[in-house]
Amino acid sequence: MATPRDAKSRVSLEGALNPTSKQQPGASGLPAPNAANTAKKVDLSAILGNLIPHPFSYNDFLEFLKKEHSVENIDYWEAGMKYRERALPLFPKPNKSKEIYSTDLTKAMTTSQTGSLKEDETESLTGNDGPQVDEALMLKQQLALKPDLDAIVSLYLTAGSQKEVNLPQNLIKKTIIEIHESKNYHPDVLKPTLEKTYEMIEHQQMSSSPPTPPSPSKASTEETNINSPIVASHQLYLAKMSSEIRARTIPWEGYQRASLISEEELAQIRQFENNPGVAFKESGEKYMYLFLTLLQKLVRTDTIQNILVLIDDILEGNGNRTSIFFNLAKEKNDEFLPFSPFIKLLRKDDEYIQLKSAKICINLFLKADPLPIFEPIDLYSWITSQLLNSNPNIVDISVQYLQSLLSITEYRIGFFKSPHAMTNLVDVLKKSTQAQMQYQTIYVLWLLTFVKEIAIDLQRSVKLEFPKLTPIRKYDVIPKMLEFAKHAIKEKVVRNIILKAPEENMIALLGNKALNVCEILSARKWADEEIIEDLNFLKTELSKSMASLSTFDEYSTEVKAGTLEWSPAHNSEAFWKQNASRMNERDYELLRILSRIISTSNNPTVLAVAAHDFGQYIKHYPSGKKIVQDIGAKKQIMELMAHSDSDVKYQALMAVQK
């Protein structure tokens, strides 16, 4: 792990990615922090330059990344920047009269991620009057870089490596081919992956790293380390629309002539537009009340969009300005202010108005002290519906909104109980293929699991009630989280589930082989002590529960988890002789689950085992055949006789013949 350098050294290193830039904080040649963020968030370039004291120092940021299990991103960024620092002097621009580069190196000089380097960037590698260089010596020095580059590829870009960075596979593949097959050692060969890594670090800093914990009034003592991310502060989709709207001109005079606004309101608007900072500083409450009034009486979509941009810009410029909203509410003696105008706009048939209104509204909830007396049901409902949006950008923003809103403890149970909220959220998790979206969604689940009532209900099945014949799993998140855990650590979520509701979730964890997953993860080397602690906790708790299970308990756990395989119990005659009657317990619960598995699973092994178990039950329980028919399972078993898998066919045939 790199140690912090002095400011001058680090900023110079950043400048290596874009040699034409001035050596100033932020001149990294990488994507600059969003303009909308800089007032609200600390500039990432300044953090990486170690230009800011605690709590935003470079070391503070490293500690944050370790806790977020993404320190490999900055490790790779450091290693790549060091390589560029060493390699750049060995790749001067050739004198026009003497070409000294090999085909591969020339290609590297003239191509980049976008297809071609900017002329000024290429020129900057050395001036037109650069020194003549001995070709053989230069190529020898360039080839000497190969071990360094190979080490970087092996440690950070190779699949399954100890510090593999989570970059798009096509980008990694392209980089490795360029290095190994084209023998391209030019410093720009790493530039596309470094740019993407910087973007990921910036996203992590922008979306998840405010150092201020929730106040005691908004979080229980067990959660004082939970951070409240800024609402969608990195989201380019929303920022781009805001930029376009900000550039428009509003026909205020036309509104005044149409009597939509008064002359006094027009004068106030023009005064504000002339010098927003001074005007707001002198009469902030007056102008904010003006904007809220305009929001409620104007109906044109474009005008409402402009006013929302104006309000959000004011809040982003200074987070303390939210106090003006709350002062207005006290002055007007309206308990629904300042939230109601923005919640009302969530019903407006315009994507941008909804997104911006929700952002402002959540920003206000985060700053409210005390919290409003009403539950933001309309906001829950709106976010829930957006989780199903066909536009992935909207889904991304909506999940981020949840990260922010649910950092307030009091709103977790309300969202959890909101119709379809959890179903839609878990659906996002199950369908997502992007690591960042998976992280954000699991972060939301982690926040929810601090509430015991939620931890109890997050996985377990609904109790069977007539006329329902099969149990319904509420959200069934444990199998998916364990699947992710094999590639990315999610122990803290599982740890909360066990701590808050051990009895309700232990069966699902054991049935989905959570102990095996923890054993595999424990075999890896972890620099983060928290990961080791979480894994040890999970292994201990899971092992204790496993030791207390009887053979039938283990079988029951496997069936309830839906992860059937040919474990010893299924083929044991002694097991079925002893336990066939126990399949009738709780109104034939296990039989009904097996029936549901047959009707829903596509896994041939699972289907074969389920059919086999029905056959064993029929064989060893006197009235088993009638019971199987009564619960509707016989028809399902007979349908398996036409299955394409030979073992499924065989087990179904054997069951029907018994």
XYZ file of C-alpha atoms in Angstrom:
658
model
C 0.000 0.000 0.000
C 1.406 3.346 -0.981
C 2.225 5.831 1.735
C 1.029 9.431 1.450
C 3.431 11.715 -0.361
C 3.820 15.412 0.132
C 1.363 17.545 -1.833
C 3.809 18.543 -4.540
C 4.817 14.978 -5.323
C 1.272 13.630 -5.404
C -0.129 16.401 -7.573
C 2.757 15.946 -9.987
C 1.947 12.248 -10.158
C -1.675 13.021 -10.979
C -0.561 15.315 -13.759
C 1.193 12.402 -15.449
C -2.073 11.252 -16.974
C -2.326 14.521 -18.846
C 1.118 16.062 -19.282
C -0.310 19.253 -20.801
C -2.224 20.194 -17.660
C -0.977 22.694 -15.120
C 0.310 21.094 -11.972
C -2.657 22.072 -9.841
C -4.945 19.990 -7.664
C -7.455 18.330 -9.912
C -5.358 18.482 -13.079
C -5.122 14.744 -13.384
C -6.112 14.167 -16.976
C -8.880 11.987 -15.562
C -12.582 12.820 -15.310
C -12.880 15.912 -13.148
C -15.356 15.887 -10.286
C -18.831 16.942 -11.283
C -19.215 20.706 -11.139
C -22.417 20.252 -9.199
C -20.526 18.267 -6.589
C -17.604 20.519 -5.829
C -19.530 22.852 -3.586
C -21.016 19.992 -1.653
C -18.217 17.442 -1.697
C -14.487 17.701 -1.284
C -12.626 17.574 -4.601
C -11.308 14.032 -5.072
C -8.158 15.382 -6.724
C -7.440 17.388 -3.589
C -7.913 14.273 -1.453
C -5.569 12.234 -3.648
C -3.126 15.133 -3.549
C -3.167 14.964 0.263
C -3.945 18.679 0.264
C -6.723 18.535 2.851
C -6.428 17.887 6.593
C -8.389 15.378 8.663
C -11.130 14.181 8.253
C -10.637 14.445 4.471
C -6.965 13.547 4.268
C -5.553 10.910 1.968
C -5.148 8.485 4.896
C -8.748 9.108 5.987
C -9.928 8.274 2.479
C -7.862 5.078 2.424
C -9.453 3.983 5.694
C -12.870 4.658 4.222
C -12.082 2.568 1.130
C -10.885 -0.287 3.334
C -14.193 -0.276 5.169
C -16.030 -0.222 1.851
C -13.931 -3.215 0.668
C -12.730 -1.294 -2.405
C -9.187 -0.323 -1.461
C -7.890 -2.282 -4.466
C -9.188 0.533 -6.674
C -6.852 3.122 -5.203
C -4.010 0.578 -4.987
C -4.315 -0.001 -8.728
C -4.585 3.720 -9.395
C -1.382 4.293 -7.386
C 0.479 1.485 -9.159
C -0.643 2.672 -12.589
C 0.320 6.266 -11.870
C 3.750 5.183 -10.643
C 4.254 3.250 -13.866
C 3.273 6.273 -15.943
C 5.667 8.423 -13.926
C 8.546 6.049 -14.706
C 7.586 5.379 -18.318
C 6.748 8.833 -19.667
C 10.389 10.035 -19.892
C 11.235 6.959 -21.973
C 8.641 7.741 -24.641
C 9.478 11.204 -26.004
C 7.818 12.350 -29.201
C 10.144 11.397 -32.096
C 11.835 14.101 -34.142
C 10.032 14.456 -37.453
C 13.250 13.690 -39.348
C 13.933 10.446 -37.579
C 11.314 7.794 -36.754
C 12.581 5.688 -33.869
C 9.511 3.821 -32.656
C 8.473 0.305 -33.439
C 5.066 -0.228 -35.042
C 3.537 -1.150 -31.713
C 4.909 1.883 -29.902
C 3.906 4.202 -32.711
C 0.420 2.745 -32.551
C 0.343 3.348 -28.811
C 1.388 6.946 -29.349
C -1.475 7.619 -31.756
C -4.366 5.689 -30.283
C -6.258 5.875 -27.054
C -9.512 4.697 -25.584
C -11.491 7.028 -27.841
C -9.519 6.274 -30.982
C -6.936 9.039 -31.129
C -5.099 11.234 -28.708
C -5.669 14.946 -28.855
C -2.906 16.693 -30.752
C -1.883 18.819 -27.782
C -1.591 15.677 -25.646
C 0.629 13.974 -28.212
C 2.692 17.105 -28.664
C 3.186 17.346 -24.934
C 5.148 14.108 -24.719
C 8.052 16.218 -25.861
C 8.353 19.392 -27.862
C 8.986 19.516 -31.615
C 12.531 20.409 -30.805
C 13.002 17.463 -28.469
C 16.428 15.875 -28.180
C 17.663 13.232 -30.570
C 17.536 9.819 -28.891
C 19.580 6.703 -29.563
C 17.007 4.258 -30.932
C 18.574 1.062 -29.588
C 19.078 2.485 -26.105
C 15.545 3.881 -26.027
C 13.941 0.571 -27.037
C 16.093 -1.282 -24.491
C 14.899 1.039 -21.736
C 11.315 0.625 -22.867
C 11.558 -3.167 -22.839
C 12.959 -2.967 -19.303
C 9.512 -1.748 -18.235
C 7.939 -5.118 -19.092
C 8.376 -6.750 -15.626
C 6.738 -3.763 -13.935
C 3.801 -3.839 -16.314
C 3.472 -7.627 -16.043
C 3.344 -7.335 -12.251
C 0.539 -4.774 -12.452
C -1.452 -6.997 -14.817
C -0.899 -10.059 -12.632
C -1.920 -8.352 -9.389
C -4.823 -6.159 -10.509
C -6.147 -7.157 -13.946
C -5.905 -10.953 -14.001
C -9.151 -12.786 -13.176
C -9.111 -14.212 -9.663
C -6.020 -12.277 -8.594
C -5.675 -11.159 -4.991
C -6.441 -7.508 -5.787
C -8.527 -7.851 -8.940
C -10.197 -4.528 -9.710
C -13.838 -4.558 -10.684
C -13.496 -3.111 -14.189
C -15.490 -4.017 -17.329
C -14.113 -7.266 -18.738
C -13.913 -5.930 -22.284
C -11.726 -3.063 -21.049
C -9.427 -5.393 -19.098
C -9.193 -7.831 -22.009
C -8.313 -5.061 -24.450
C -5.589 -3.762 -22.132
C -4.046 -7.194 -21.537
C -4.011 -7.991 -25.267
C -2.370 -4.648 -25.994
C 0.347 -5.346 -23.421
C 1.023 -9.050 -23.965
C 0.324 -9.535 -27.670
C 1.158 -6.102 -29.084
C 4.033 -5.648 -26.618
C 2.860 -2.133 -25.960
C 4.567 -0.681 -22.875
C 3.697 2.934 -23.538
C 2.370 4.700 -20.392
C -0.931 5.376 -22.150
C -1.654 1.646 -22.389
C -3.064 1.817 -18.843
C -4.871 5.098 -19.342
C -8.362 3.683 -20.182
C -8.370 1.440 -17.109
C -6.969 4.192 -14.894
C -9.640 6.602 -16.100
C -12.340 4.066 -15.286
C -10.782 3.341 -11.889
C -10.632 7.037 -11.064
C -14.289 7.303 -12.033
C -15.111 4.436 -9.649
C -13.119 6.015 -6.803
C -14.849 9.317 -7.426
C -18.231 7.594 -7.464
C -17.396 5.898 -4.159
C -16.356 9.219 -2.635
C -19.341 11.099 -4.045
C -22.042 8.570 -3.247
C -20.975 6.924 -0.030
C -18.340 8.745 1.959
C -19.608 11.736 3.926
C -17.786 11.438 7.249
C -20.569 12.874 9.396
C -22.644 10.154 11.115
C -26.364 10.572 11.752
C -27.289 12.558 14.825
C -28.472 10.596 17.887
C -32.020 11.718 17.157
C -31.945 9.989 13.792
C -30.051 6.801 14.517
C -29.766 4.389 17.354
C -26.427 4.067 19.107
C -25.676 0.823 17.310
C -25.720 2.646 13.980
C -23.724 5.792 14.627
C -21.221 4.770 11.975
C -23.744 4.778 9.129
C -23.062 7.548 6.647
C -25.706 9.470 4.758
C -24.714 9.746 1.107
C -25.518 12.875 -0.867
C -28.556 12.264 -3.031
C -27.412 11.140 -6.487
C -24.573 13.651 -6.452
C -22.558 11.711 -9.041
C -25.436 10.975 -11.397
C -24.537 12.317 -14.842
C -27.970 11.541 -16.278
C -29.644 14.004 -13.927
C -26.770 16.490 -14.087
C -26.896 16.632 -17.886
C -30.614 17.380 -17.915
C -30.099 20.042 -15.251
C -27.374 21.681 -17.317
C -29.613 21.866 -20.378
C -32.497 23.329 -18.363
C -30.206 25.804 -16.626
C -29.202 27.228 -20.014
C -32.782 28.072 -20.990
C -34.365 31.511 -20.681
C -37.674 31.815 -18.819
C -40.187 34.319 -20.323
C -40.980 36.000 -17.009
C -42.277 39.189 -18.669
C -44.743 37.137 -20.666
C -46.003 35.525 -17.474
C -46.466 38.961 -15.932
C -48.401 40.227 -18.961
C -50.602 37.144 -18.734
C -51.160 37.915 -15.040
C -49.562 34.630 -14.003
C -47.142 36.525 -11.782
C -47.387 40.000 -10.272
C -45.191 42.994 -11.050
C -43.676 42.700 -7.585
C -42.812 39.037 -8.183
C -41.265 39.903 -11.551
C -39.130 42.592 -9.919
C -37.965 40.150 -7.238
C -37.086 37.558 -9.874
C -35.030 40.025 -11.906
C -33.269 41.275 -8.792
C -32.384 37.715 -7.852
C -31.145 36.867 -11.359
C -28.842 39.902 -11.395
C -26.896 38.726 -8.354
C -28.225 35.482 -6.808
C -25.577 35.205 -4.089
C -26.029 38.701 -2.702
C -29.819 38.611 -3.050
C -30.134 35.300 -1.234
C -27.742 36.356 1.501
C -29.730 39.531 2.168
C -33.276 38.125 1.849
C -33.054 34.339 1.622
C -36.429 33.591 3.172
C -38.198 36.080 0.924
C -36.782 34.538 -2.244
C -37.324 30.956 -1.145
C -40.940 31.749 -0.337
C -41.226 33.344 -3.782
C -39.944 30.184 -5.490
C -42.250 27.930 -3.474
C -45.183 30.179 -4.372
C -44.282 30.051 -8.064
C -44.008 26.263 -7.918
C -47.556 26.007 -6.659
C -49.234 28.465 -8.999
C -47.387 27.982 -12.315
C -48.234 24.920 -14.390
C -45.910 25.007 -17.403
C -43.517 22.071 -17.303
C -40.463 23.991 -18.514
C -40.980 26.748 -15.939
C -41.338 24.285 -13.063
C -38.167 22.547 -14.245
C -36.268 25.850 -14.151
C -37.510 26.722 -10.672
C -36.515 23.291 -9.349
C -33.026 23.693 -10.811
C -32.795 27.096 -9.168
C -33.845 25.737 -5.757
C -31.532 22.738 -5.972
C -28.597 24.936 -7.007
C -29.248 27.132 -3.973
C -29.225 24.113 -1.654
C -26.180 22.546 -3.292
C -24.309 25.825 -2.962
C -24.677 25.761 0.811
C -26.183 22.898 2.786
C -27.067 25.227 5.661
C -29.601 26.992 3.449
C -32.137 24.258 4.172
C -32.711 26.071 7.470
C -34.514 28.771 5.489
C -37.109 26.194 4.433
C -37.721 25.137 8.010
C -37.887 28.732 9.242
C -40.571 29.362 6.630
C -42.542 26.367 7.873
C -42.466 27.736 11.424
C -43.443 31.196 10.228
C -46.409 29.832 8.249
C -47.259 27.341 11.023
C -47.557 24.599 8.393
C -46.357 21.176 9.554
C -46.259 19.894 5.966
C -43.847 22.586 4.790
C -41.337 22.592 3.247
C -41.987 19.070 1.934
C -45.516 19.271 0.520
C -44.788 21.307 -2.665
C -42.136 18.811 -3.762
C -44.109 15.708 -2.790
C -47.038 17.058 -4.799
C -44.774 17.399 -7.848
C -44.013 13.660 -7.732
C -47.399 13.233 -9.434
C -46.441 15.570 -12.283
C -46.196 13.766 -15.616
C -42.591 14.742 -16.264
C -39.534 12.614 -15.546
C -37.201 15.462 -14.655
C -39.673 17.223 -12.361
C -40.217 13.984 -10.452
C -36.494 13.234 -10.122
C -35.542 16.740 -9.037
C -38.473 17.085 -6.636
C -37.584 13.772 -4.986
C -33.950 14.827 -4.649
C -34.832 18.141 -3.000
C -37.380 16.448 -0.768
C -34.905 13.830 0.469
C -32.288 16.517 1.006
C -34.768 18.287 3.276
C -35.597 15.080 5.169
C -31.883 14.545 5.807
C -31.556 18.017 7.324
C -34.850 18.102 9.250
C -34.444 18.293 13.023
C -36.792 17.233 14.453
C -38.183 14.969 11.769
C -41.637 15.841 10.406
C -44.576 14.203 12.139
C -45.939 12.645 8.948
C -44.729 9.540 7.116
C -43.545 10.240 3.533
C -45.831 7.586 2.055
C -46.032 9.284 -1.351
C -42.243 9.361 -1.550
C -42.025 5.647 -0.668
C -44.584 4.896 -3.359
C -42.800 6.976 -5.993
C -39.402 5.373 -5.320
C -41.014 1.925 -5.359
C -42.508 2.535 -8.799
C -39.224 3.907 -10.176
C -37.388 0.727 -9.188
C -39.285 -0.914 -12.069
C -38.431 1.835 -14.566
C -37.153 0.582 -17.919
C -34.467 3.291 -17.873
C -31.464 1.960 -15.880
C -30.403 5.516 -15.031
C -33.701 6.093 -13.231
C -33.329 2.820 -11.318
C -29.790 3.820 -10.335
C -30.967 7.213 -9.063
C -33.875 5.639 -7.185
C -31.631 3.194 -5.329
C -29.332 6.072 -4.385
C -32.314 7.999 -3.091
C -33.070 5.014 -0.872
C -29.481 4.930 0.377
C -29.935 8.496 1.543
C -33.484 8.323 2.858
C -32.992 5.072 4.778
C -29.911 6.405 6.522
C -32.634 7.885 8.749
C -33.702 5.023 11.020
C -37.272 6.221 11.423
C -38.086 5.759 7.733
C -36.904 2.157 7.361
C -39.954 0.335 8.665
C -42.285 2.642 6.708
C -40.544 1.891 3.433
C -40.365 -1.813 4.261
C -44.134 -1.943 4.777
C -44.906 0.162 1.705
C -46.749 -1.982 -0.908
C -44.387 -3.728 -3.346
C -41.387 -1.758 -2.049
C -39.277 -4.721 -0.979
C -40.389 -6.901 -3.868
C -39.229 -4.281 -6.351
C -35.980 -3.602 -4.480
C -35.040 -7.277 -4.304
C -35.980 -7.613 -7.971
C -33.374 -4.944 -8.779
C -30.776 -6.941 -6.845
C -31.621 -10.229 -8.530
C -31.620 -8.804 -12.050
C -28.607 -6.527 -11.754
C -25.382 -7.537 -13.464
C -23.438 -4.397 -12.519
C -21.286 -4.582 -9.401
C -21.983 -0.984 -8.390
C -25.751 -1.462 -8.558
C -25.440 -4.689 -6.572
C -23.397 -2.840 -3.960
C -25.907 0.012 -3.718
C -28.872 -2.345 -3.402
C -27.188 -4.489 -0.763
C -26.222 -1.304 1.082
C -29.944 -0.484 1.281
C -30.692 -3.998 2.552
C -27.949 -3.600 5.137
C -29.549 -0.404 6.439
C -32.902 -2.179 6.655
C -31.523 -5.152 8.592
C -30.739 -2.956 11.590
C -34.472 -3.092 12.310
C -35.284 -6.430 13.974
C -38.781 -6.624 12.501
C -37.300 -6.289 9.016
C -34.496 -8.776 9.671
C -37.132 -11.313 10.751
C -39.254 -10.923 7.626
C -36.539 -10.387 5.028
C -36.161 -14.071 4.155
C -38.714 -16.249 5.887
C -41.766 -17.847 4.327
C -45.300 -16.696 4.965
C -47.203 -19.065 7.257
C -49.417 -21.492 5.363
C -53.098 -20.648 5.530
C -56.027 -22.288 3.766
C -56.764 -22.135 0.846
C -53.098 -21.477 -0.020
C -51.447 -24.835 -0.531
C -47.822 -23.757 -0.814
C -45.657 -21.479 1.300
C -44.717 -18.134 -0.208
C -41.231 -16.846 0.425
C -41.359 -13.156 1.011
C -38.127 -11.938 -0.564
C -35.691 -14.883 -0.596
C -32.616 -12.631 -0.589
C -30.182 -14.939 1.194
C -29.376 -17.210 -1.798
C -28.599 -14.184 -3.976
C -26.454 -12.506 -1.329
C -24.454 -15.680 -0.795
C -23.955 -15.925 -4.540
C -22.561 -12.377 -4.541
C -20.471 -13.137 -1.459
C -18.365 -15.557 -3.461
C -17.135 -12.580 -5.460
C -17.688 -9.558 -3.214
C -18.000 -9.339 0.549
C -21.486 -8.879 1.950
C -20.884 -10.316 5.432
C -22.209 -7.263 7.252
C -25.678 -7.752 5.811
C -25.708 -11.441 6.725
C -24.278 -10.623 10.163
C -27.167 -8.247 10.854
C -29.673 -10.847 9.686
C -28.255 -13.354 12.182
C -27.920 -10.890 15.061
C -31.407 -9.440 14.674
C -33.320 -12.585 13.760
C -31.240 -15.759 14.184
C -34.097 -18.254 14.350
C -35.889 -16.891 11.311
C -32.861 -16.780 8.998
C -30.489 -19.520 10.134
C -32.316 -22.268 8.238
C -32.110 -20.359 4.965
C -28.420 -19.630 5.523
C -27.545 -23.244 6.286
C -29.716 -24.550 3.476
C -27.932 -22.300 1.002
C -24.513 -23.556 2.127
C -23.528 -20.292 3.828
C -21.018 -22.133 6.023
C -19.227 -23.467 2.942
C -19.100 -19.972 1.434
C -17.611 -18.558 4.644
C -14.983 -21.315 4.744
C -13.962 -20.536 1.158
C -13.748 -16.804 1.867
C -11.763 -17.393 5.057
C -9.091 -19.160 3.039
C -8.328 -15.909 1.233
C -5.923 -13.311 2.563
C -7.654 -10.173 3.826
C -5.961 -6.932 4.851
C -9.185 -5.655 6.391
C -9.615 -6.929 9.948
C -13.356 -6.206 9.850
C -13.819 -8.759 7.065
C -11.941 -11.377 9.073
C -14.007 -10.554 12.157
C -17.288 -10.810 10.225
C -16.306 -14.123 8.641
C -15.259 -15.596 11.993
C -18.539 -14.481 13.548
C -20.565 -16.060 10.752
C -18.608 -19.322 10.838
C -19.019 -19.597 14.610
C -22.762 -18.939 14.575
C -23.428 -21.164 11.571
C -21.314 -23.988 13.026
C -23.183 -23.836 16.341
C -26.514 -24.059 14.561
C -25.339 -26.868 12.304
C -24.138 -28.874 15.312
C -27.541 -28.612 16.958
C -29.438 -29.885 13.928
C -30.674 -33.480 13.769
C -30.571 -35.370 10.487
C -34.205 -34.512 9.867
C -33.514 -30.861 10.719
C -30.764 -30.842 8.100
C -33.120 -32.396 5.569
C -35.829 -29.867 6.430
C -33.341 -27.012 6.085
C -32.330 -28.213 2.639
C -35.932 -28.529 1.443
C -36.955 -25.118 2.780
C -33.966 -23.519 1.094
C -34.930 -25.152 -2.200
C -31.342 -26.289 -2.777
C -31.916 -30.034 -3.138
C -28.967 -32.271 -3.931
C -28.146 -35.946 -3.454
C -27.121 -35.628 0.204
C -27.099 -38.880 2.284
C -30.578 -38.511 3.794
C -32.363 -38.791 0.444
C -30.982 -42.257 -0.308
C -31.128 -43.610 3.254
C -33.834 -46.228 3.793
C -33.337 -45.877 7.550
C -33.949 -42.127 7.317
C -37.269 -42.582 5.508
C -38.460 -45.382 7.774
C -37.815 -43.181 10.805
C -38.975 -39.821 9.426
C -41.622 -40.370 6.718
C -44.405 -39.525 9.172
C -42.705 -36.234 10.053
C -43.348 -35.035 6.504
C -46.966 -34.577 7.652
C -46.075 -31.994 10.283
C -47.463 -28.439 10.026
C -50.132 -29.433 7.523
C -47.694 -31.294 5.226
C -45.393 -28.263 5.028
C -42.375 -30.069 3.545
C -44.506 -31.972 1.034
C -46.083 -28.731 -0.144
C -42.650 -27.155 -0.495
C -41.465 -30.131 -2.571
C -44.561 -29.713 -4.728
C -43.788 -26.033 -5.253
C -40.181 -26.872 -6.117
C -41.346 -29.263 -8.839
C -43.607 -26.609 -10.335
C -41.035 -23.802 -10.288
C -37.509 -25.216 -10.558
C -35.610 -25.645 -13.827
C -32.695 -27.500 -12.252
C -32.703 -31.197 -13.274
C -30.931 -32.316 -10.079
C -33.402 -30.468 -7.865
C -36.355 -31.920 -9.797
C -34.955 -35.457 -9.674
C -34.351 -35.290 -5.909
C -37.826 -33.852 -5.260
C -39.509 -36.613 -7.290
C -37.368 -39.228 -5.526
C -38.396 -37.891 -2.095
C -42.075 -38.130 -2.990
C -41.474 -41.742 -3.972
C -39.757 -42.497 -0.666
C -42.575 -40.856 1.279
C -45.208 -42.876 -0.609
C -43.219 -46.061 -0.010
C -42.738 -45.570 3.739
C -45.977 -43.876 4.823
C -49.165 -46.007 4.566
C -51.511 -43.365 3.150
C -48.737 -41.427 1.442
C -50.091 -41.931 -2.081
C -53.486 -40.420 -1.181
C -51.910 -37.433 0.587
C -49.639 -36.711 -2.381
C -52.688 -36.775 -4.637
C -54.726 -34.578 -2.261
C -52.131 -31.789 -2.205
C -51.941 -31.800 -6.004
C -48.413 -33.155 -6.272
C -49.225 -36.362 -8.187
C -50.097 -34.471 -11.360
C -46.858 -32.499 -11.128
C -44.814 -35.673 -10.704
C -46.507 -37.277 -13.725
C -45.655 -34.229 -15.839
C -41.986 -34.815 -14.996
C -42.188 -38.149 -16.820
C -41.989 -36.132 -20.051
C -38.953 -34.142 -18.902
C -35.919 -33.960 -21.200
C -33.523 -35.109 -18.453
C -33.324 -38.904 -18.152
C -32.785 -38.951 -14.368
C -35.786 -36.681 -13.788
C -37.899 -39.017 -15.955
C -36.661 -42.072 -14.064
C -37.280 -40.648 -10.571
C -40.766 -39.455 -11.565
C -41.602 -42.890 -13.001
C -40.379 -44.643 -9.836
C -42.450 -42.320 -7.639
C -45.646 -42.869 -9.631
C -45.225 -46.663 -9.591
C -44.937 -46.872 -5.782
